Amino acid sequence: MSKKNIIPQDVNNLLKDISQPDFSYRAYDNRNPVEWHNWPLLEKAADYIAWKSKQNVKI
Amino acid sequence: MLVLFHSFKGGVGVSTVAANIALSLLRLKRKVAIADLTHQQSLNFHIGVQEEEIPFLSVETMNELYPASEEFSGITIADLGSEIQKSSITQENILHISILSPNAGCMALFPEAFDKNHYYIINNANDRYNFPRAASQFVQDMVQDNLIGIIRQDEAVNEALGKLQPLHLYAPTSVALKDFDNCAHQLLRMIEMNISQHAEEVSADAS
């Protein structure tokens, strides 16, 4: 077996340049500025804060 | 000036942050005292028993703490833990700092505790994982200018405690130390601003 073949697949992916547009792995991707909208918990928390400040509830 | 550190969720590192910011302020040649109003009484452990330059104010309630901090006339760092103590003391010369950790449990409680008059520090930030990264962004969007700083997750903090050494001696190049120093600088800027605002208000009242 050649040395190249014993490198696990994810290590190969890690060594790729993530700035390449065809990079398929979602590892260490910090390029989306509004990433928290992807999480329902954070969306609900934001709605709750907005509702409270609109109702002027003492928080 | 009295700086209160608390959290609405336990286990987010209130004592760690309070102690390390007190030590950063000491390195910046500021007069600092500490007070611990928690049941755990772990602030001294984080500061290090050999640290004699930071006096410990032995108080048990907010009503005792305020006059003690006024008498001290420097910056008093108080650890309130996760209990928000009700007090009749007015907000003058008091900064409320809430410590957050970017995990789901803490984020679920965040809207309930969110207060526009509080300042925030995110502890244990880790941009490598999806949820903590998103949660840090979320907190920054919600609290905006009230964010004092972000402390990155750093095992050196834990290791320094295990070695019973202060972080700046155990790991002088650690990222958390840099973040604690940045927070201390920001805190000083805010304290100076707060004092000058207060002075302006007093002079406006007098005239």
PDB file of C-alpha atoms in Angstrom:
ATOM      1  CA  MET A   1       0.000   0.000   0.000  1.00  0.00           C
ATOM      2  CA  SER A   2       1.383   3.365  -0.925  1.00  0.00           C
ATOM      3  CA  LYS A   3       1.835   5.981   1.766  1.00  0.00           C
ATOM      4  CA  LYS A   4      -0.764   8.240   0.176  1.00  0.00           C
ATOM      5  CA  ASN A   5      -3.551   5.678   0.526  1.00  0.00           C
ATOM      6  CA  ILE A   6      -3.268   5.275   4.273  1.00  0.00           C
ATOM      7  CA  ILE A   7      -4.149   8.931   4.934  1.00  0.00           C
ATOM      8  CA  PRO A   8      -7.784   8.978   6.127  1.00  0.00           C
ATOM      9  CA  GLN A   9     -10.256  10.712   3.866  1.00  0.00           C
ATOM     10  CA  ASP A  10     -11.083  13.519   6.324  1.00  0.00           C
ATOM     11  CA  VAL A  11      -7.418  14.427   6.671  1.00  0.00           C
ATOM     12  CA  ASN A  12      -7.277  14.801   2.902  1.00  0.00           C
ATOM     13  CA  ASN A  13     -10.263  17.107   3.091  1.00  0.00           C
ATOM     14  CA  LEU A  14      -8.677  19.090   5.886  1.00  0.00           C
ATOM     15  CA  LEU A  15      -5.624  19.718   3.738  1.00  0.00           C
ATOM     16  CA  LYS A  16      -7.698  21.238   0.943  1.00  0.00           C
ATOM     17  CA  ASP A  17      -7.905  24.966   0.584  1.00  0.00           C
ATOM     18  CA  ILE A  18     -11.331  25.952   1.982  1.00  0.00           C
ATOM     19  CA  SER A  19     -11.370  29.171  -0.020  1.00  0.00           C
ATOM     20  CA  GLN A  20     -11.835  27.082  -3.193  1.00  0.00           C
ATOM     21  CA  PRO A  21     -15.431  27.451  -4.414  1.00  0.00           C
ATOM     22  CA  ASP A  22     -15.797  23.690  -5.062  1.00  0.00           C
ATOM     23  CA  PHE A  23     -14.834  22.731  -1.523  1.00  0.00           C
ATOM     24  CA  SER A  24     -17.630  20.441  -0.410  1.00  0.00           C
ATOM     25  CA  TYR A  25     -16.847  20.124   3.287  1.00  0.00           C
ATOM     26  CA  ARG A  26     -18.614  22.463   5.714  1.00  0.00           C
ATOM     27  CA  ALA A  27     -15.707  22.494   8.142  1.00  0.00           C
ATOM     28  CA  TYR A  28     -14.525  25.764   9.739  1.00  0.00           C
ATOM     29  CA  ASP A  29     -16.762  27.817   7.480  1.00  0.00           C
ATOM     30  CA  ASN A  30     -17.029  31.233   9.063  1.00  0.00           C
ATOM     31  CA  ARG A  31     -18.110  33.107   5.970  1.00  0.00           C
ATOM     32  CA  ASN A  32     -21.831  33.486   6.619  1.00  0.00           C
ATOM     33  CA  PRO A  33     -22.441  36.674   8.660  1.00  0.00           C
ATOM     34  CA  VAL A  34     -26.007  35.780   9.699  1.00  0.00           C
ATOM     35  CA  GLU A  35     -25.376  32.177  10.555  1.00  0.00           C
ATOM     36  CA  TRP A  36     -27.461  32.243  13.728  1.00  0.00           C
ATOM     37  CA  HIS A  37     -30.668  32.409  11.674  1.00  0.00           C
ATOM     38  CA  ASN A  38     -30.064  28.752  10.866  1.00  0.00           C
ATOM     39  CA  TRP A  39     -30.809  27.785  14.469  1.00  0.00           C
ATOM     40  CA  PRO A  40     -34.471  27.730  15.563  1.00  0.00           C
ATOM     41  CA  LEU A  41     -33.499  28.177  19.225  1.00  0.00           C
ATOM     42  CA  LEU A  42     -31.709  31.443  18.458  1.00  0.00           C
ATOM     43  CA  GLU A  43     -34.498  32.606  16.120  1.00  0.00           C
ATOM     44  CA  LYS A  44     -37.074  32.017  18.865  1.00  0.00           C
ATOM     45  CA  ALA A  45     -34.847  33.783  21.412  1.00  0.00           C
ATOM     46  CA  ALA A  46     -34.534  36.784  19.074  1.00  0.00           C
ATOM     47  CA  ASP A  47     -38.324  36.872  18.568  1.00  0.00           C
ATOM     48  CA  TYR A  48     -38.861  36.739  22.324  1.00  0.00           C
ATOM     49  CA  ILE A  49     -36.432  39.617  22.942  1.00  0.00           C
ATOM     50  CA  ALA A  50     -38.060  41.659  20.159  1.00  0.00           C
ATOM     51  CA  TRP A  51     -41.536  40.973  21.600  1.00  0.00           C
ATOM     52  CA  LYS A  52     -40.429  41.957  25.081  1.00  0.00           C
ATOM     53  CA  SER A  53     -38.866  45.217  23.957  1.00  0.00           C
ATOM     54  CA  LYS A  54     -41.982  46.010  21.848  1.00  0.00           C
ATOM     55  CA  GLN A  55     -44.295  45.338  24.803  1.00  0.00           C
ATOM     56  CA  ASN A  56     -41.867  47.280  26.988  1.00  0.00           C
ATOM     57  CA  VAL A  57     -41.826  44.427  29.479  1.00  0.00           C
ATOM     58  CA  LYS A  58     -39.323  45.020  32.239  1.00  0.00           C
ATOM     59  CA  ILE A  59     -36.575  42.504  31.546  1.00  0.00           C
TER      60      ILE A  59
ATOM     61  CA  MET B   1     -16.573  51.904  41.336  1.00  0.00           C
ATOM     62  CA  LEU B   2     -18.344  48.636  41.925  1.00  0.00           C
ATOM     63  CA  VAL B   3     -18.326  46.035  39.153  1.00  0.00           C
ATOM     64  CA  LEU B   4     -20.761  43.169  39.673  1.00  0.00           C
ATOM     65  CA  PHE B   5     -20.189  39.903  37.812  1.00  0.00           C
ATOM     66  CA  HIS B   6     -23.116  37.551  37.619  1.00  0.00           C
ATOM     67  CA  SER B   7     -24.819  35.073  35.360  1.00  0.00           C
ATOM     68  CA  PHE B   8     -28.363  33.820  34.969  1.00  0.00           C
ATOM     69  CA  LYS B   9     -26.987  30.339  34.303  1.00  0.00           C
ATOM     70  CA  GLY B  10     -24.546  28.479  36.550  1.00  0.00           C
ATOM     71  CA  GLY B  11     -21.256  27.020  35.397  1.00  0.00           C
ATOM     72  CA  VAL B  12     -20.392  29.604  32.759  1.00  0.00           C
ATOM     73  CA  GLY B  13     -17.205  30.756  34.483  1.00  0.00           C
ATOM     74  CA  VAL B  14     -18.261  33.875  36.405  1.00  0.00           C
ATOM     75  CA  SER B  15     -15.555  33.465  39.068  1.00  0.00           C
ATOM     76  CA  THR B  16     -12.896  32.639  36.456  1.00  0.00           C
ATOM     77  CA  VAL B  17     -13.680  35.765  34.441  1.00  0.00           C
ATOM     78  CA  ALA B  18     -14.024  38.012  37.505  1.00  0.00           C
ATOM     79  CA  ALA B  19     -10.712  36.805  38.977  1.00  0.00           C
ATOM     80  CA  ASN B  20      -8.742  37.069  35.750  1.00  0.00           C
ATOM     81  CA  ILE B  21     -10.079  40.548  35.002  1.00  0.00           C
ATOM     82  CA  ALA B  22      -9.145  41.613  38.556  1.00  0.00           C
ATOM     83  CA  LEU B  23      -5.612  40.309  37.923  1.00  0.00           C
ATOM     84  CA  SER B  24      -5.470  42.096  34.540  1.00  0.00           C
ATOM     85  CA  LEU B  25      -6.526  45.368  36.210  1.00  0.00           C
ATOM     86  CA  LEU B  26      -3.811  44.862  38.831  1.00  0.00           C
ATOM     87  CA  ARG B  27      -1.224  44.426  36.051  1.00  0.00           C
ATOM     88  CA  LEU B  28      -2.538  47.702  34.595  1.00  0.00           C
ATOM     89  CA  LYS B  29      -1.600  49.295  37.951  1.00  0.00           C
ATOM     90  CA  ARG B  30      -5.153  49.855  39.094  1.00  0.00           C
ATOM     91  CA  LYS B  31      -6.308  49.643  42.698  1.00  0.00           C
ATOM     92  CA  VAL B  32      -8.493  46.531  42.845  1.00  0.00           C
ATOM     93  CA  ALA B  33     -10.414  44.733  45.593  1.00  0.00           C
ATOM     94  CA  ILE B  34     -12.533  41.602  45.354  1.00  0.00           C
ATOM     95  CA  ALA B  35     -15.693  40.433  47.074  1.00  0.00           C
ATOM     96  CA  ASP B  36     -17.409  37.060  46.838  1.00  0.00           C
ATOM     97  CA  LEU B  37     -21.129  36.833  47.549  1.00  0.00           C
ATOM     98  CA  THR B  38     -21.556  33.248  46.332  1.00  0.00           C
ATOM     99  CA  HIS B  39     -22.035  30.080  48.355  1.00  0.00           C
ATOM    100  CA  GLN B  40     -19.050  28.438  46.658  1.00  0.00           C
ATOM    101  CA  GLN B  41     -16.569  31.123  47.725  1.00  0.00           C
ATOM    102  CA  SER B  42     -14.233  30.107  44.906  1.00  0.00           C
ATOM    103  CA  LEU B  43     -12.993  33.570  43.892  1.00  0.00           C
ATOM    104  CA  ASN B  44      -9.961  33.355  46.184  1.00  0.00           C
ATOM    105  CA  PHE B  45      -9.040  30.028  44.599  1.00  0.00           C
ATOM    106  CA  HIS B  46      -9.065  31.651  41.155  1.00  0.00           C
ATOM    107  CA  ILE B  47      -7.121  34.717  42.305  1.00  0.00           C
ATOM    108  CA  GLY B  48      -4.509  32.618  44.117  1.00  0.00           C
ATOM    109  CA  VAL B  49      -3.957  32.734  47.852  1.00  0.00           C
ATOM    110  CA  GLN B  50      -0.461  34.160  47.364  1.00  0.00           C
ATOM    111  CA  GLU B  51      -1.887  37.302  45.762  1.00  0.00           C
ATOM    112  CA  GLU B  52      -1.630  39.863  48.542  1.00  0.00           C
ATOM    113  CA  GLU B  53      -2.014  42.994  46.445  1.00  0.00           C
ATOM    114  CA  ILE B  54      -5.760  42.443  46.012  1.00  0.00           C
ATOM    115  CA  PRO B  55      -7.652  43.007  49.271  1.00  0.00           C
ATOM    116  CA  PHE B  56     -10.651  40.781  49.951  1.00  0.00           C
ATOM    117  CA  LEU B  57     -13.757  42.585  51.212  1.00  0.00           C
ATOM    118  CA  SER B  58     -15.570  40.287  53.642  1.00  0.00           C
ATOM    119  CA  VAL B  59     -19.199  41.073  52.951  1.00  0.00           C
ATOM    120  CA  GLU B  60     -22.246  38.851  52.658  1.00  0.00           C
ATOM    121  CA  THR B  61     -24.948  41.041  51.154  1.00  0.00           C
ATOM    122  CA  MET B  62     -25.276  43.773  48.541  1.00  0.00           C
ATOM    123  CA  ASN B  63     -26.214  46.252  51.272  1.00  0.00           C
ATOM    124  CA  GLU B  64     -22.847  45.610  52.942  1.00  0.00           C
ATOM    125  CA  LEU B  65     -20.941  45.513  49.681  1.00  0.00           C
ATOM    126  CA  TYR B  66     -21.842  48.979  48.405  1.00  0.00           C
ATOM    127  CA  PRO B  67     -20.523  51.014  51.391  1.00  0.00           C
ATOM    128  CA  ALA B  68     -17.439  48.756  51.581  1.00  0.00           C
ATOM    129  CA  SER B  69     -16.649  49.418  47.903  1.00  0.00           C
ATOM    130  CA  GLU B  70     -17.218  53.172  48.341  1.00  0.00           C
ATOM    131  CA  GLU B  71     -14.819  53.182  51.268  1.00  0.00           C
ATOM    132  CA  PHE B  72     -12.197  51.271  49.251  1.00  0.00           C
ATOM    133  CA  SER B  73     -12.184  53.995  46.552  1.00  0.00           C
ATOM    134  CA  GLY B  74     -10.706  51.792  43.822  1.00  0.00           C
ATOM    135  CA  ILE B  75     -12.357  49.243  41.571  1.00  0.00           C
ATOM    136  CA  THR B  76     -14.236  46.535  43.469  1.00  0.00           C
ATOM    137  CA  ILE B  77     -14.842  43.332  41.539  1.00  0.00           C
ATOM    138  CA  ALA B  78     -17.702  41.358  43.087  1.00  0.00           C
ATOM    139  CA  ASP B  79     -18.703  37.815  42.173  1.00  0.00           C
ATOM    140  CA  LEU B  80     -22.453  37.294  42.603  1.00  0.00           C
ATOM    141  CA  GLY B  81     -22.539  33.879  40.919  1.00  0.00           C
ATOM    142  CA  SER B  82     -25.892  32.925  39.449  1.00  0.00           C
ATOM    143  CA  GLU B  83     -28.023  34.570  42.127  1.00  0.00           C
ATOM    144  CA  ILE B  84     -29.289  38.019  41.287  1.00  0.00           C
ATOM    145  CA  GLN B  85     -29.549  39.748  44.612  1.00  0.00           C
ATOM    146  CA  LYS B  86     -32.310  42.248  45.112  1.00  0.00           C
ATOM    147  CA  SER B  87     -31.117  45.456  46.627  1.00  0.00           C
ATOM    148  CA  SER B  88     -32.452  48.900  47.297  1.00  0.00           C
ATOM    149  CA  ILE B  89     -29.155  50.480  46.230  1.00  0.00           C
ATOM    150  CA  THR B  90     -29.367  52.870  43.286  1.00  0.00           C
ATOM    151  CA  GLN B  91     -27.398  52.151  40.119  1.00  0.00           C
ATOM    152  CA  GLU B  92     -24.892  54.946  40.670  1.00  0.00           C
ATOM    153  CA  ASN B  93     -21.270  53.836  40.222  1.00  0.00           C
ATOM    154  CA  ILE B  94     -22.290  50.221  39.673  1.00  0.00           C
ATOM    155  CA  LEU B  95     -21.660  48.236  36.506  1.00  0.00           C
ATOM    156  CA  HIS B  96     -23.583  44.999  35.999  1.00  0.00           C
ATOM    157  CA  ILE B  97     -21.713  42.459  33.914  1.00  0.00           C
ATOM    158  CA  SER B  98     -23.415  39.280  32.829  1.00  0.00           C
ATOM    159  CA  ILE B  99     -21.288  36.321  31.758  1.00  0.00           C
ATOM    160  CA  LEU B 100     -22.622  34.126  28.967  1.00  0.00           C
ATOM    161  CA  SER B 101     -21.462  30.885  27.490  1.00  0.00           C
ATOM    162  CA  PRO B 102     -22.363  30.222  23.841  1.00  0.00           C
ATOM    163  CA  ASN B 103     -24.143  26.915  24.475  1.00  0.00           C
ATOM    164  CA  ALA B 104     -27.780  25.980  23.898  1.00  0.00           C
ATOM    165  CA  GLY B 105     -28.723  25.845  27.593  1.00  0.00           C
ATOM    166  CA  CYS B 106     -27.449  29.349  28.213  1.00  0.00           C
ATOM    167  CA  MET B 107     -29.020  30.699  25.027  1.00  0.00           C
ATOM    168  CA  ALA B 108     -32.433  29.266  25.995  1.00  0.00           C
ATOM    169  CA  LEU B 109     -32.382  31.353  29.202  1.00  0.00           C
ATOM    170  CA  PHE B 110     -30.833  34.437  27.608  1.00  0.00           C
ATOM    171  CA  PRO B 111     -34.083  36.224  26.508  1.00  0.00           C
ATOM    172  CA  GLU B 112     -35.551  35.902  30.004  1.00  0.00           C
ATOM    173  CA  ALA B 113     -32.507  37.530  31.610  1.00  0.00           C
ATOM    174  CA  PHE B 114     -31.687  40.013  28.860  1.00  0.00           C
ATOM    175  CA  ASP B 115     -31.343  43.524  30.252  1.00  0.00           C
ATOM    176  CA  LYS B 116     -30.379  46.565  28.181  1.00  0.00           C
ATOM    177  CA  ASN B 117     -28.669  48.122  31.187  1.00  0.00           C
ATOM    178  CA  HIS B 118     -26.317  45.204  31.676  1.00  0.00           C
ATOM    179  CA  TYR B 119     -22.997  44.640  29.986  1.00  0.00           C
ATOM    180  CA  TYR B 120     -21.987  41.258  28.634  1.00  0.00           C
ATOM    181  CA  ILE B 121     -18.909  39.069  28.299  1.00  0.00           C
ATOM    182  CA  ILE B 122     -19.007  35.871  26.266  1.00  0.00           C
ATOM    183  CA  ASN B 123     -16.866  33.194  27.922  1.00  0.00           C
ATOM    184  CA  ASN B 124     -15.579  29.992  26.319  1.00  0.00           C
ATOM    185  CA  ALA B 125     -16.157  31.106  22.737  1.00  0.00           C
ATOM    186  CA  ASN B 126     -15.136  28.542  20.161  1.00  0.00           C
ATOM    187  CA  ASP B 127     -15.406  29.406  16.472  1.00  0.00           C
ATOM    188  CA  ARG B 128     -14.578  25.866  15.401  1.00  0.00           C
ATOM    189  CA  TYR B 129     -18.028  24.538  16.268  1.00  0.00           C
ATOM    190  CA  ASN B 130     -21.204  25.573  14.519  1.00  0.00           C
ATOM    191  CA  PHE B 131     -23.539  26.307  17.412  1.00  0.00           C
ATOM    192  CA  PRO B 132     -21.109  28.225  19.668  1.00  0.00           C
ATOM    193  CA  ARG B 133     -20.069  30.312  16.655  1.00  0.00           C
ATOM    194  CA  ALA B 134     -23.688  31.109  15.778  1.00  0.00           C
ATOM    195  CA  ALA B 135     -24.562  31.777  19.439  1.00  0.00           C
ATOM    196  CA  SER B 136     -21.649  34.246  19.777  1.00  0.00           C
ATOM    197  CA  GLN B 137     -22.898  36.052  16.675  1.00  0.00           C
ATOM    198  CA  PHE B 138     -26.413  36.063  18.076  1.00  0.00           C
ATOM    199  CA  VAL B 139     -25.363  37.592  21.402  1.00  0.00           C
ATOM    200  CA  GLN B 140     -23.312  40.241  19.590  1.00  0.00           C
ATOM    201  CA  ASP B 141     -26.353  41.130  17.460  1.00  0.00           C
ATOM    202  CA  MET B 142     -28.624  41.342  20.510  1.00  0.00           C
ATOM    203  CA  VAL B 143     -26.448  43.247  22.995  1.00  0.00           C
ATOM    204  CA  GLN B 144     -24.447  45.287  20.430  1.00  0.00           C
ATOM    205  CA  ASP B 145     -22.461  48.047  22.194  1.00  0.00           C
ATOM    206  CA  ASN B 146     -23.036  46.454  25.585  1.00  0.00           C
ATOM    207  CA  LEU B 147     -20.637  43.637  24.749  1.00  0.00           C
ATOM    208  CA  ILE B 148     -17.393  44.143  26.665  1.00  0.00           C
ATOM    209  CA  GLY B 149     -15.528  41.303  25.030  1.00  0.00           C
ATOM    210  CA  ILE B 150     -15.212  37.667  24.116  1.00  0.00           C
ATOM    211  CA  ILE B 151     -13.017  35.183  25.989  1.00  0.00           C
ATOM    212  CA  ARG B 152     -11.935  32.343  23.743  1.00  0.00           C
ATOM    213  CA  GLN B 153     -12.002  28.791  25.058  1.00  0.00           C
ATOM    214  CA  ASP B 154      -8.526  27.968  26.294  1.00  0.00           C
ATOM    215  CA  GLU B 155      -7.386  24.916  28.224  1.00  0.00           C
ATOM    216  CA  ALA B 156      -4.532  27.002  29.669  1.00  0.00           C
ATOM    217  CA  VAL B 157      -7.034  28.570  32.119  1.00  0.00           C
ATOM    218  CA  ASN B 158      -7.841  25.138  33.545  1.00  0.00           C
ATOM    219  CA  GLU B 159      -4.205  24.028  33.515  1.00  0.00           C
ATOM    220  CA  ALA B 160      -3.057  27.176  35.331  1.00  0.00           C
ATOM    221  CA  LEU B 161      -5.574  26.428  38.110  1.00  0.00           C
ATOM    222  CA  GLY B 162      -4.324  22.830  38.248  1.00  0.00           C
ATOM    223  CA  LYS B 163      -0.781  24.123  38.674  1.00  0.00           C
ATOM    224  CA  LEU B 164      -1.982  26.660  41.285  1.00  0.00           C
ATOM    225  CA  GLN B 165      -0.353  29.395  39.230  1.00  0.00           C
ATOM    226  CA  PRO B 166      -1.768  32.638  37.879  1.00  0.00           C
ATOM    227  CA  LEU B 167      -2.519  32.459  34.152  1.00  0.00           C
ATOM    228  CA  HIS B 168      -0.039  35.212  33.222  1.00  0.00           C
ATOM    229  CA  LEU B 169       2.828  33.217  34.758  1.00  0.00           C
ATOM    230  CA  TYR B 170       1.713  29.742  33.644  1.00  0.00           C
ATOM    231  CA  ALA B 171       0.834  30.653  30.037  1.00  0.00           C
ATOM    232  CA  PRO B 172       1.897  34.225  29.200  1.00  0.00           C
ATOM    233  CA  THR B 173       1.072  33.737  25.515  1.00  0.00           C
ATOM    234  CA  SER B 174      -2.334  32.105  25.952  1.00  0.00           C
ATOM    235  CA  VAL B 175      -5.251  33.490  23.958  1.00  0.00           C
ATOM    236  CA  ALA B 176      -7.510  33.667  27.015  1.00  0.00           C
ATOM    237  CA  LEU B 177      -4.983  35.900  28.807  1.00  0.00           C
ATOM    238  CA  LYS B 178      -5.001  38.257  25.827  1.00  0.00           C
ATOM    239  CA  ASP B 179      -8.820  38.270  25.881  1.00  0.00           C
ATOM    240  CA  PHE B 180      -8.956  38.941  29.650  1.00  0.00           C
ATOM    241  CA  ASP B 181      -6.557  41.864  29.150  1.00  0.00           C
ATOM    242  CA  ASN B 182      -8.700  43.238  26.314  1.00  0.00           C
ATOM    243  CA  CYS B 183     -11.817  43.002  28.502  1.00  0.00           C
ATOM    244  CA  ALA B 184      -9.990  44.780  31.351  1.00  0.00           C
ATOM    245  CA  HIS B 185      -8.987  47.605  28.980  1.00  0.00           C
ATOM    246  CA  GLN B 186     -12.560  47.928  27.733  1.00  0.00           C
ATOM    247  CA  LEU B 187     -13.867  47.894  31.301  1.00  0.00           C
ATOM    248  CA  LEU B 188     -11.487  50.717  32.250  1.00  0.00           C
ATOM    249  CA  ARG B 189     -12.670  52.770  29.288  1.00  0.00           C
ATOM    250  CA  MET B 190     -16.259  52.254  30.409  1.00  0.00           C
ATOM    251  CA  ILE B 191     -15.510  53.086  34.035  1.00  0.00           C
ATOM    252  CA  GLU B 192     -13.783  56.306  32.991  1.00  0.00           C
ATOM    253  CA  MET B 193     -16.725  57.178  30.748  1.00  0.00           C
ATOM    254  CA  ASN B 194     -19.218  56.395  33.517  1.00  0.00           C
ATOM    255  CA  ILE B 195     -17.331  58.557  36.024  1.00  0.00           C
ATOM    256  CA  SER B 196     -17.098  61.497  33.607  1.00  0.00           C
ATOM    257  CA  GLN B 197     -20.821  61.169  32.776  1.00  0.00           C
ATOM    258  CA  HIS B 198     -21.605  61.141  36.466  1.00  0.00           C
ATOM    259  CA  ALA B 199     -19.425  64.231  37.016  1.00  0.00           C
ATOM    260  CA  GLU B 200     -21.263  65.996  34.178  1.00  0.00           C
ATOM    261  CA  GLU B 201     -24.617  65.115  35.704  1.00  0.00           C
ATOM    262  CA  VAL B 202     -23.508  66.413  39.091  1.00  0.00           C
ATOM    263  CA  SER B 203     -22.233  69.685  37.598  1.00  0.00           C
ATOM    264  CA  ALA B 204     -25.460  70.043  35.569  1.00  0.00           C
ATOM    265  CA  ASP B 205     -27.503  69.545  38.734  1.00  0.00           C
ATOM    266  CA  ALA B 206     -25.397  72.123  40.587  1.00  0.00           C
ATOM    267  CA  SER B 207     -25.837  74.771  37.892  1.00  0.00           C
TER     268      SER B 207
END
